[in-house]
Amino acid sequence: MPSDPWREERRVVAGAQPAGHRLKGILYRLRNPALVGDTAVRAATGSWHLISPSEFSNLYRRVRGHTVCSVARLRGLHEGVKYVVGKHIEGDVVECGCARGGSAALMALSLRQSGERRTLWLFDTFEGLPAPTADDPDYEIAELFTGSCLGRLEEVRELFREQGVAQGVRFVKGLFQDTIPKSAIERIALLHIDGDWYESVKVCLEQLYDKVVPGGIIQFDDYGYWKGARKAVDEFLAKRKINVPLKKLDYSGRSIRKASA
Ligand SMILES: C[S@@+](CC[C@H](N)C(=O)[O-])C[C@H]1O[C@@H](n2cnc3c(N)ncnc32)[C@H](O)[C@@H]1O
């Protein structure tokens, strides 16, 4: 059994995209000096966490092969879990967009390390990214990523079993637009929105923001990276007149803490 039995499938899916798409995506990003700088910092800090004995680094090493999230954003999730547990902020932990499960597994491991049992909801197509829409300002580049970030449901389940954190995890397969409105979530302490596109981020906020309890945390993975994600967040906060500071985690990641009642 190869160590990553799904690798070949992902390679085939990536290879099915028209030649040059990936290169076009890389060249587009290279035109952005802030992103290039961030990537360099990411490489350097990532290396440190390979040897650091810290609590976070130990968990990071367990999931890093299963995530595209940066160290800073993973650390944001780890600290988010510790915060809601430490402050006794009640509610579930929810991730919209888990792909191969790395960031979600990190949250599950952080919960276990904090001695806490909470339901962890994971929403994804488990078939890769859906297509962006005309509401994504960078549609031309974004559409090249349709079908990428593929993490199969069975692959993610296996990661959770391997890490010993499968208990209490609710995997929900399908488009956020179809699955989230039907879910039985009542209260959320920590919400991680990592769906890349305008429509995906918008539906998560519209459906889940009100379930985040006062003092709860919402982390956005793609605010700096994808223009549609940023647009959805900015529009939602403006429409609802929500005036809380967006904490910058790195080039792309942001988080907010919902005001206490
Ligand atoms: C960048 S990946 C998530 C990365 C992941 N958090 C990690 O640790 O690597 C984005 C994920 O969001 C999912 N996604 C985006 N929009 C979606 C939608 N509307 N419905 C369901 N899943 C969606 C994709 O399938 C993909 O797996």
PDB file of C-alpha atoms and ligand atoms in Angstrom:
ATOM      1  CA  MET A   1       0.000   0.000   0.000  1.00  0.00           C
ATOM      2  CA  PRO A   2       1.608   3.355  -0.963  1.00  0.00           C
ATOM      3  CA  SER A   3       1.825   5.923   1.856  1.00  0.00           C
ATOM      4  CA  ASP A   4      -0.578   8.206  -0.047  1.00  0.00           C
ATOM      5  CA  PRO A   5      -2.929   6.022  -2.103  1.00  0.00           C
ATOM      6  CA  TRP A   6      -4.859   9.060  -3.434  1.00  0.00           C
ATOM      7  CA  ARG A   7      -1.788  10.778  -4.848  1.00  0.00           C
ATOM      8  CA  GLU A   8      -2.173   9.216  -8.279  1.00  0.00           C
ATOM      9  CA  GLU A   9      -5.821  10.280  -8.505  1.00  0.00           C
ATOM     10  CA  ARG A  10      -4.932  13.857  -7.621  1.00  0.00           C
ATOM     11  CA  ARG A  11      -2.128  13.789 -10.199  1.00  0.00           C
ATOM     12  CA  VAL A  12      -4.560  12.573 -12.856  1.00  0.00           C
ATOM     13  CA  VAL A  13      -7.132  15.232 -11.911  1.00  0.00           C
ATOM     14  CA  ALA A  14      -4.486  17.972 -12.004  1.00  0.00           C
ATOM     15  CA  GLY A  15      -3.174  16.606 -15.305  1.00  0.00           C
ATOM     16  CA  ALA A  16      -6.696  16.693 -16.728  1.00  0.00           C
ATOM     17  CA  GLN A  17      -6.615  20.478 -16.550  1.00  0.00           C
ATOM     18  CA  PRO A  18      -5.542  22.048 -19.849  1.00  0.00           C
ATOM     19  CA  ALA A  19      -1.774  22.353 -20.273  1.00  0.00           C
ATOM     20  CA  GLY A  20      -0.379  25.666 -19.066  1.00  0.00           C
ATOM     21  CA  HIS A  21      -3.146  26.447 -16.554  1.00  0.00           C
ATOM     22  CA  ARG A  22      -1.035  25.782 -13.514  1.00  0.00           C
ATOM     23  CA  LEU A  23       1.840  27.773 -14.979  1.00  0.00           C
ATOM     24  CA  LYS A  24      -0.526  30.654 -15.759  1.00  0.00           C
ATOM     25  CA  GLY A  25      -1.716  30.612 -12.132  1.00  0.00           C
ATOM     26  CA  ILE A  26       1.861  30.667 -10.824  1.00  0.00           C
ATOM     27  CA  LEU A  27       2.893  33.518 -13.141  1.00  0.00           C
ATOM     28  CA  TYR A  28      -0.176  35.538 -12.101  1.00  0.00           C
ATOM     29  CA  ARG A  29       0.800  35.183  -8.436  1.00  0.00           C
ATOM     30  CA  LEU A  30       4.468  35.994  -9.125  1.00  0.00           C
ATOM     31  CA  ARG A  31       3.385  39.469 -10.271  1.00  0.00           C
ATOM     32  CA  ASN A  32       2.391  40.218  -6.678  1.00  0.00           C
ATOM     33  CA  PRO A  33       5.480  41.100  -4.569  1.00  0.00           C
ATOM     34  CA  ALA A  34       3.560  40.928  -1.258  1.00  0.00           C
ATOM     35  CA  LEU A  35       2.552  37.361  -2.017  1.00  0.00           C
ATOM     36  CA  VAL A  36       6.075  36.391  -3.099  1.00  0.00           C
ATOM     37  CA  GLY A  37       7.415  37.818   0.185  1.00  0.00           C
ATOM     38  CA  ASP A  38       4.760  35.982   2.162  1.00  0.00           C
ATOM     39  CA  THR A  39       5.619  32.713   0.439  1.00  0.00           C
ATOM     40  CA  ALA A  40       9.292  33.166   1.353  1.00  0.00           C
ATOM     41  CA  VAL A  41       8.404  33.801   5.018  1.00  0.00           C
ATOM     42  CA  ARG A  42       6.089  30.804   4.902  1.00  0.00           C
ATOM     43  CA  ALA A  43       8.906  28.556   3.681  1.00  0.00           C
ATOM     44  CA  ALA A  44      11.262  29.801   6.391  1.00  0.00           C
ATOM     45  CA  THR A  45       8.788  29.514   9.285  1.00  0.00           C
ATOM     46  CA  GLY A  46       7.606  26.156   7.991  1.00  0.00           C
ATOM     47  CA  SER A  47      11.146  24.822   8.315  1.00  0.00           C
ATOM     48  CA  TRP A  48      11.431  25.973  11.920  1.00  0.00           C
ATOM     49  CA  HIS A  49       8.271  24.097  12.842  1.00  0.00           C
ATOM     50  CA  LEU A  50       9.785  20.873  11.517  1.00  0.00           C
ATOM     51  CA  ILE A  51      12.166  20.811  14.492  1.00  0.00           C
ATOM     52  CA  SER A  52      10.592  23.037  17.136  1.00  0.00           C
ATOM     53  CA  PRO A  53       9.396  21.168  20.255  1.00  0.00           C
ATOM     54  CA  SER A  54       6.480  23.581  20.796  1.00  0.00           C
ATOM     55  CA  GLU A  55       2.956  22.316  21.325  1.00  0.00           C
ATOM     56  CA  PHE A  56       1.792  23.832  18.027  1.00  0.00           C
ATOM     57  CA  SER A  57       4.778  22.530  16.037  1.00  0.00           C
ATOM     58  CA  ASN A  58       4.125  18.998  17.237  1.00  0.00           C
ATOM     59  CA  LEU A  59       0.588  19.161  15.879  1.00  0.00           C
ATOM     60  CA  TYR A  60       1.674  20.975  12.716  1.00  0.00           C
ATOM     61  CA  ARG A  61       4.057  18.127  11.840  1.00  0.00           C
ATOM     62  CA  ARG A  62       1.160  15.672  12.017  1.00  0.00           C
ATOM     63  CA  VAL A  63      -1.005  17.496   9.497  1.00  0.00           C
ATOM     64  CA  ARG A  64       1.335  19.456   7.235  1.00  0.00           C
ATOM     65  CA  GLY A  65       1.266  16.840   4.473  1.00  0.00           C
ATOM     66  CA  HIS A  66      -2.531  17.157   4.279  1.00  0.00           C
ATOM     67  CA  THR A  67      -3.059  20.902   4.061  1.00  0.00           C
ATOM     68  CA  VAL A  68      -2.483  23.892   1.813  1.00  0.00           C
ATOM     69  CA  CYS A  69      -3.017  26.342   4.685  1.00  0.00           C
ATOM     70  CA  SER A  70      -0.003  28.367   5.798  1.00  0.00           C
ATOM     71  CA  VAL A  71       1.664  27.903   9.170  1.00  0.00           C
ATOM     72  CA  ALA A  72       0.323  31.279  10.338  1.00  0.00           C
ATOM     73  CA  ARG A  73      -3.242  30.339   9.459  1.00  0.00           C
ATOM     74  CA  LEU A  74      -2.914  26.908  11.064  1.00  0.00           C
ATOM     75  CA  ARG A  75      -1.534  28.588  14.141  1.00  0.00           C
ATOM     76  CA  GLY A  76      -4.546  30.926  14.074  1.00  0.00           C
ATOM     77  CA  LEU A  77      -6.834  27.882  14.204  1.00  0.00           C
ATOM     78  CA  HIS A  78      -4.808  26.259  17.000  1.00  0.00           C
ATOM     79  CA  GLU A  79      -4.951  29.442  19.051  1.00  0.00           C
ATOM     80  CA  GLY A  80      -8.629  29.849  18.205  1.00  0.00           C
ATOM     81  CA  VAL A  81      -9.382  26.415  19.655  1.00  0.00           C
ATOM     82  CA  LYS A  82      -7.366  27.145  22.778  1.00  0.00           C
ATOM     83  CA  TYR A  83      -9.101  30.505  23.155  1.00  0.00           C
ATOM     84  CA  VAL A  84     -12.675  29.209  22.946  1.00  0.00           C
ATOM     85  CA  VAL A  85     -11.859  26.316  25.266  1.00  0.00           C
ATOM     86  CA  GLY A  86      -9.977  28.505  27.749  1.00  0.00           C
ATOM     87  CA  LYS A  87     -12.744  31.121  27.820  1.00  0.00           C
ATOM     88  CA  HIS A  88     -15.487  28.466  28.009  1.00  0.00           C
ATOM     89  CA  ILE A  89     -17.091  29.784  24.823  1.00  0.00           C
ATOM     90  CA  GLU A  90     -19.655  27.138  24.054  1.00  0.00           C
ATOM     91  CA  GLY A  91     -20.475  25.724  20.660  1.00  0.00           C
ATOM     92  CA  ASP A  92     -19.264  23.476  17.891  1.00  0.00           C
ATOM     93  CA  VAL A  93     -16.237  23.869  15.674  1.00  0.00           C
ATOM     94  CA  VAL A  94     -17.066  24.187  11.973  1.00  0.00           C
ATOM     95  CA  GLU A  95     -14.929  24.134   8.854  1.00  0.00           C
ATOM     96  CA  CYS A  96     -16.276  25.008   5.406  1.00  0.00           C
ATOM     97  CA  GLY A  97     -13.686  23.779   2.935  1.00  0.00           C
ATOM     98  CA  CYS A  98     -11.494  21.000   4.265  1.00  0.00           C
ATOM     99  CA  ALA A  99     -10.031  19.479   1.054  1.00  0.00           C
ATOM    100  CA  ARG A 100      -7.611  16.784   2.315  1.00  0.00           C
ATOM    101  CA  GLY A 101      -8.466  17.497   5.948  1.00  0.00           C
ATOM    102  CA  GLY A 102      -5.215  18.994   7.283  1.00  0.00           C
ATOM    103  CA  SER A 103      -6.552  22.186   8.877  1.00  0.00           C
ATOM    104  CA  ALA A 104      -9.573  20.308  10.225  1.00  0.00           C
ATOM    105  CA  ALA A 105      -7.365  17.593  11.736  1.00  0.00           C
ATOM    106  CA  LEU A 106      -5.255  20.291  13.355  1.00  0.00           C
ATOM    107  CA  MET A 107      -8.359  21.705  15.039  1.00  0.00           C
ATOM    108  CA  ALA A 108      -9.403  18.211  16.155  1.00  0.00           C
ATOM    109  CA  LEU A 109      -5.940  17.553  17.592  1.00  0.00           C
ATOM    110  CA  SER A 110      -5.947  20.959  19.308  1.00  0.00           C
ATOM    111  CA  LEU A 111      -9.329  20.174  20.858  1.00  0.00           C
ATOM    112  CA  ARG A 112      -8.046  16.832  22.124  1.00  0.00           C
ATOM    113  CA  GLN A 113      -4.915  18.461  23.497  1.00  0.00           C
ATOM    114  CA  SER A 114      -7.137  20.933  25.358  1.00  0.00           C
ATOM    115  CA  GLY A 115      -9.030  17.989  26.861  1.00  0.00           C
ATOM    116  CA  GLU A 116     -12.213  19.088  25.159  1.00  0.00           C
ATOM    117  CA  ARG A 117     -14.884  17.181  23.250  1.00  0.00           C
ATOM    118  CA  ARG A 118     -16.864  19.225  20.776  1.00  0.00           C
ATOM    119  CA  THR A 119     -18.627  18.343  17.572  1.00  0.00           C
ATOM    120  CA  LEU A 120     -16.493  19.185  14.540  1.00  0.00           C
ATOM    121  CA  TRP A 121     -18.469  19.789  11.351  1.00  0.00           C
ATOM    122  CA  LEU A 122     -16.675  19.471   8.030  1.00  0.00           C
ATOM    123  CA  PHE A 123     -18.365  20.718   4.871  1.00  0.00           C
ATOM    124  CA  ASP A 124     -16.920  20.085   1.425  1.00  0.00           C
ATOM    125  CA  THR A 125     -17.787  18.746  -2.012  1.00  0.00           C
ATOM    126  CA  PHE A 126     -14.998  16.198  -1.424  1.00  0.00           C
ATOM    127  CA  GLU A 127     -14.710  16.414  -5.199  1.00  0.00           C
ATOM    128  CA  GLY A 128     -12.484  19.478  -5.492  1.00  0.00           C
ATOM    129  CA  LEU A 129     -13.293  23.153  -5.956  1.00  0.00           C
ATOM    130  CA  PRO A 130     -16.515  24.021  -7.763  1.00  0.00           C
ATOM    131  CA  ALA A 131     -16.281  26.646 -10.495  1.00  0.00           C
ATOM    132  CA  PRO A 132     -16.099  30.305  -9.453  1.00  0.00           C
ATOM    133  CA  THR A 133     -18.702  32.713 -10.814  1.00  0.00           C
ATOM    134  CA  ALA A 134     -18.760  36.086 -12.517  1.00  0.00           C
ATOM    135  CA  ASP A 135     -18.893  37.565  -8.994  1.00  0.00           C
ATOM    136  CA  ASP A 136     -15.243  36.582  -8.541  1.00  0.00           C
ATOM    137  CA  PRO A 137     -13.237  39.589  -9.753  1.00  0.00           C
ATOM    138  CA  ASP A 138     -10.289  37.337 -10.628  1.00  0.00           C
ATOM    139  CA  TYR A 139     -12.526  34.841 -12.429  1.00  0.00           C
ATOM    140  CA  GLU A 140     -10.080  34.305 -15.305  1.00  0.00           C
ATOM    141  CA  ILE A 141      -7.413  32.912 -12.994  1.00  0.00           C
ATOM    142  CA  ALA A 142      -9.815  31.419 -10.450  1.00  0.00           C
ATOM    143  CA  GLU A 143     -11.534  29.219 -13.008  1.00  0.00           C
ATOM    144  CA  LEU A 144      -8.223  27.490 -13.739  1.00  0.00           C
ATOM    145  CA  PHE A 145      -8.481  26.018 -10.230  1.00  0.00           C
ATOM    146  CA  THR A 146     -11.862  24.355 -10.758  1.00  0.00           C
ATOM    147  CA  GLY A 147     -11.560  20.744  -9.612  1.00  0.00           C
ATOM    148  CA  SER A 148      -8.300  21.348  -7.736  1.00  0.00           C
ATOM    149  CA  CYS A 149      -7.864  20.954  -3.939  1.00  0.00           C
ATOM    150  CA  LEU A 150      -9.313  17.493  -4.271  1.00  0.00           C
ATOM    151  CA  GLY A 151      -9.684  15.566  -1.034  1.00  0.00           C
ATOM    152  CA  ARG A 152     -11.833  12.459  -1.146  1.00  0.00           C
ATOM    153  CA  LEU A 153     -14.173  11.845   1.781  1.00  0.00           C
ATOM    154  CA  GLU A 154     -12.626   8.445   2.502  1.00  0.00           C
ATOM    155  CA  GLU A 155      -9.149   9.969   2.486  1.00  0.00           C
ATOM    156  CA  VAL A 156     -10.166  12.577   5.046  1.00  0.00           C
ATOM    157  CA  ARG A 157     -11.933  10.006   7.214  1.00  0.00           C
ATOM    158  CA  GLU A 158      -8.782   7.896   7.161  1.00  0.00           C
ATOM    159  CA  LEU A 159      -6.639  10.841   8.262  1.00  0.00           C
ATOM    160  CA  PHE A 160      -8.938  11.359  11.247  1.00  0.00           C
ATOM    161  CA  ARG A 161      -8.823   7.663  12.100  1.00  0.00           C
ATOM    162  CA  GLU A 162      -5.028   7.594  11.840  1.00  0.00           C
ATOM    163  CA  GLN A 163      -4.738  10.604  14.145  1.00  0.00           C
ATOM    164  CA  GLY A 164      -7.212   9.085  16.602  1.00  0.00           C
ATOM    165  CA  VAL A 165      -9.611  12.032  16.388  1.00  0.00           C
ATOM    166  CA  ALA A 166     -12.516  10.601  14.359  1.00  0.00           C
ATOM    167  CA  GLN A 167     -14.995  10.648  17.221  1.00  0.00           C
ATOM    168  CA  GLY A 168     -17.483  13.503  17.120  1.00  0.00           C
ATOM    169  CA  VAL A 169     -16.658  14.514  13.538  1.00  0.00           C
ATOM    170  CA  ARG A 170     -19.571  15.170  11.148  1.00  0.00           C
ATOM    171  CA  PHE A 171     -18.574  14.966   7.492  1.00  0.00           C
ATOM    172  CA  VAL A 172     -21.079  16.679   5.199  1.00  0.00           C
ATOM    173  CA  LYS A 173     -20.556  16.111   1.487  1.00  0.00           C
ATOM    174  CA  GLY A 174     -21.998  18.420  -1.152  1.00  0.00           C
ATOM    175  CA  LEU A 175     -22.114  22.063  -2.117  1.00  0.00           C
ATOM    176  CA  PHE A 176     -22.259  24.464   0.843  1.00  0.00           C
ATOM    177  CA  GLN A 177     -25.298  26.029  -0.843  1.00  0.00           C
ATOM    178  CA  ASP A 178     -27.185  22.708  -0.481  1.00  0.00           C
ATOM    179  CA  THR A 179     -25.775  21.227   2.714  1.00  0.00           C
ATOM    180  CA  ILE A 180     -25.259  24.098   5.158  1.00  0.00           C
ATOM    181  CA  PRO A 181     -28.879  25.342   5.221  1.00  0.00           C
ATOM    182  CA  LYS A 182     -30.030  21.801   6.105  1.00  0.00           C
ATOM    183  CA  SER A 183     -27.457  21.134   8.809  1.00  0.00           C
ATOM    184  CA  ALA A 184     -28.453  20.805  12.437  1.00  0.00           C
ATOM    185  CA  ILE A 185     -25.777  23.123  13.800  1.00  0.00           C
ATOM    186  CA  GLU A 186     -27.045  25.193  16.711  1.00  0.00           C
ATOM    187  CA  ARG A 187     -24.133  27.127  18.159  1.00  0.00           C
ATOM    188  CA  ILE A 188     -20.649  27.706  16.835  1.00  0.00           C
ATOM    189  CA  ALA A 189     -17.609  28.667  18.905  1.00  0.00           C
ATOM    190  CA  LEU A 190     -15.079  28.589  16.047  1.00  0.00           C
ATOM    191  CA  LEU A 191     -15.857  28.864  12.340  1.00  0.00           C
ATOM    192  CA  HIS A 192     -13.184  28.373   9.681  1.00  0.00           C
ATOM    193  CA  ILE A 193     -14.225  29.550   6.225  1.00  0.00           C
ATOM    194  CA  ASP A 194     -11.875  28.254   3.536  1.00  0.00           C
ATOM    195  CA  GLY A 195     -14.010  28.040   0.379  1.00  0.00           C
ATOM    196  CA  ASP A 196     -11.998  30.360  -1.902  1.00  0.00           C
ATOM    197  CA  TRP A 197     -14.811  31.784  -4.053  1.00  0.00           C
ATOM    198  CA  TYR A 198     -17.298  34.631  -3.605  1.00  0.00           C
ATOM    199  CA  GLU A 199     -20.452  32.469  -3.592  1.00  0.00           C
ATOM    200  CA  SER A 200     -18.880  29.898  -1.286  1.00  0.00           C
ATOM    201  CA  VAL A 201     -17.769  32.421   1.341  1.00  0.00           C
ATOM    202  CA  LYS A 202     -21.021  34.382   1.034  1.00  0.00           C
ATOM    203  CA  VAL A 203     -23.258  31.387   1.729  1.00  0.00           C
ATOM    204  CA  CYS A 204     -21.152  30.384   4.747  1.00  0.00           C
ATOM    205  CA  LEU A 205     -21.490  33.845   6.267  1.00  0.00           C
ATOM    206  CA  GLU A 206     -25.169  34.178   5.477  1.00  0.00           C
ATOM    207  CA  GLN A 207     -26.017  30.779   6.904  1.00  0.00           C
ATOM    208  CA  LEU A 208     -23.596  30.514   9.810  1.00  0.00           C
ATOM    209  CA  TYR A 209     -22.645  33.954  11.113  1.00  0.00           C
ATOM    210  CA  ASP A 210     -25.701  34.188  13.349  1.00  0.00           C
ATOM    211  CA  LYS A 211     -24.908  30.790  14.876  1.00  0.00           C
ATOM    212  CA  VAL A 212     -21.505  31.979  16.073  1.00  0.00           C
ATOM    213  CA  VAL A 213     -21.901  32.768  19.749  1.00  0.00           C
ATOM    214  CA  PRO A 214     -20.755  36.086  21.268  1.00  0.00           C
ATOM    215  CA  GLY A 215     -17.001  35.906  21.791  1.00  0.00           C
ATOM    216  CA  GLY A 216     -16.725  33.172  19.148  1.00  0.00           C
ATOM    217  CA  ILE A 217     -14.137  33.328  16.375  1.00  0.00           C
ATOM    218  CA  ILE A 218     -14.408  33.315  12.595  1.00  0.00           C
ATOM    219  CA  GLN A 219     -11.256  32.724  10.558  1.00  0.00           C
ATOM    220  CA  PHE A 220     -11.115  33.489   6.825  1.00  0.00           C
ATOM    221  CA  ASP A 221      -8.412  31.692   4.895  1.00  0.00           C
ATOM    222  CA  ASP A 222      -8.626  33.447   1.537  1.00  0.00           C
ATOM    223  CA  TYR A 223      -9.199  37.126   2.310  1.00  0.00           C
ATOM    224  CA  GLY A 224      -5.881  38.250   0.835  1.00  0.00           C
ATOM    225  CA  TYR A 225      -5.525  35.544  -1.769  1.00  0.00           C
ATOM    226  CA  TRP A 226      -8.841  35.502  -3.678  1.00  0.00           C
ATOM    227  CA  LYS A 227     -10.652  38.713  -4.526  1.00  0.00           C
ATOM    228  CA  GLY A 228     -14.076  37.057  -4.431  1.00  0.00           C
ATOM    229  CA  ALA A 229     -13.485  35.820  -0.881  1.00  0.00           C
ATOM    230  CA  ARG A 230     -12.500  39.320   0.241  1.00  0.00           C
ATOM    231  CA  LYS A 231     -15.500  40.838  -1.535  1.00  0.00           C
ATOM    232  CA  ALA A 232     -17.897  38.422   0.188  1.00  0.00           C
ATOM    233  CA  VAL A 233     -16.464  39.191   3.636  1.00  0.00           C
ATOM    234  CA  ASP A 234     -16.379  42.974   3.129  1.00  0.00           C
ATOM    235  CA  GLU A 235     -19.893  43.054   1.691  1.00  0.00           C
ATOM    236  CA  PHE A 236     -21.310  40.950   4.516  1.00  0.00           C
ATOM    237  CA  LEU A 237     -19.675  42.984   7.292  1.00  0.00           C
ATOM    238  CA  ALA A 238     -20.796  46.258   5.670  1.00  0.00           C
ATOM    239  CA  LYS A 239     -24.357  45.045   5.053  1.00  0.00           C
ATOM    240  CA  ARG A 240     -24.706  43.890   8.650  1.00  0.00           C
ATOM    241  CA  LYS A 241     -22.887  46.979   9.987  1.00  0.00           C
ATOM    242  CA  ILE A 242     -20.456  44.743  11.857  1.00  0.00           C
ATOM    243  CA  ASN A 243     -17.639  46.875  13.086  1.00  0.00           C
ATOM    244  CA  VAL A 244     -14.980  44.534  14.477  1.00  0.00           C
ATOM    245  CA  PRO A 245     -11.310  44.652  13.536  1.00  0.00           C
ATOM    246  CA  LEU A 246     -10.066  42.054  11.058  1.00  0.00           C
ATOM    247  CA  LYS A 247      -6.953  40.519  12.588  1.00  0.00           C
ATOM    248  CA  LYS A 248      -4.262  39.890   9.972  1.00  0.00           C
ATOM    249  CA  LEU A 249      -2.687  36.448  10.310  1.00  0.00           C
ATOM    250  CA  ASP A 250      -0.575  36.601   7.165  1.00  0.00           C
ATOM    251  CA  TYR A 251      -0.895  37.795   3.583  1.00  0.00           C
ATOM    252  CA  SER A 252      -4.204  35.980   3.159  1.00  0.00           C
ATOM    253  CA  GLY A 253      -5.649  34.921   6.529  1.00  0.00           C
ATOM    254  CA  ARG A 254      -7.860  37.124   8.691  1.00  0.00           C
ATOM    255  CA  SER A 255      -9.935  36.472  11.781  1.00  0.00           C
ATOM    256  CA  ILE A 256     -12.603  38.276  13.750  1.00  0.00           C
ATOM    257  CA  ARG A 257     -13.975  37.775  17.202  1.00  0.00           C
ATOM    258  CA  LYS A 258     -17.706  38.249  17.464  1.00  0.00           C
ATOM    259  CA  ALA A 259     -18.519  40.979  19.917  1.00  0.00           C
ATOM    260  CA  SER A 260     -19.679  39.785  23.315  1.00  0.00           C
ATOM    261  CA  ALA A 261     -23.366  40.317  23.985  1.00  0.00           C
TER     262      ALA A 261
HETATM  263  C1  LIG B   1      -8.399  25.598  -0.387  1.00  0.00           C
HETATM  264  S1  LIG B   1      -9.367  24.187  -0.168  1.00  0.00           S
HETATM  265  C2  LIG B   1      -9.388  23.943   1.579  1.00  0.00           C
HETATM  266  C3  LIG B   1      -8.031  23.677   2.163  1.00  0.00           C
HETATM  267  C4  LIG B   1      -8.035  22.982   3.501  1.00  0.00           C
HETATM  268  N1  LIG B   1      -8.650  23.754   4.549  1.00  0.00           N
HETATM  269  C5  LIG B   1      -6.652  22.534   3.888  1.00  0.00           C
HETATM  270  O1  LIG B   1      -6.394  22.348   5.084  1.00  0.00           O
HETATM  271  O2  LIG B   1      -5.837  22.314   2.989  1.00  0.00           O
HETATM  272  C6  LIG B   1     -10.987  24.753  -0.496  1.00  0.00           C
HETATM  273  C7  LIG B   1     -12.023  23.674  -0.341  1.00  0.00           C
HETATM  274  O3  LIG B   1     -13.300  24.294  -0.343  1.00  0.00           O
HETATM  275  C8  LIG B   1     -14.221  23.444  -0.988  1.00  0.00           C
HETATM  276  N2  LIG B   1     -15.313  24.281  -1.493  1.00  0.00           N
HETATM  277  C9  LIG B   1     -15.233  25.518  -2.044  1.00  0.00           C
HETATM  278  N3  LIG B   1     -16.447  25.978  -2.360  1.00  0.00           N
HETATM  279  C10 LIG B   1     -17.329  25.010  -1.998  1.00  0.00           C
HETATM  280  C11 LIG B   1     -18.743  24.906  -2.052  1.00  0.00           C
HETATM  281  N4  LIG B   1     -19.490  25.891  -2.556  1.00  0.00           N
HETATM  282  N5  LIG B   1     -19.319  23.796  -1.569  1.00  0.00           N
HETATM  283  C12 LIG B   1     -18.565  22.789  -1.049  1.00  0.00           C
HETATM  284  N6  LIG B   1     -17.213  22.823  -0.974  1.00  0.00           N
HETATM  285  C13 LIG B   1     -16.592  23.926  -1.440  1.00  0.00           C
HETATM  286  C14 LIG B   1     -13.429  22.768  -2.087  1.00  0.00           C
HETATM  287  O4  LIG B   1     -13.996  21.541  -2.449  1.00  0.00           O
HETATM  288  C15 LIG B   1     -12.039  22.637  -1.459  1.00  0.00           C
HETATM  289  O5  LIG B   1     -11.843  21.361  -0.928  1.00  0.00           O
END
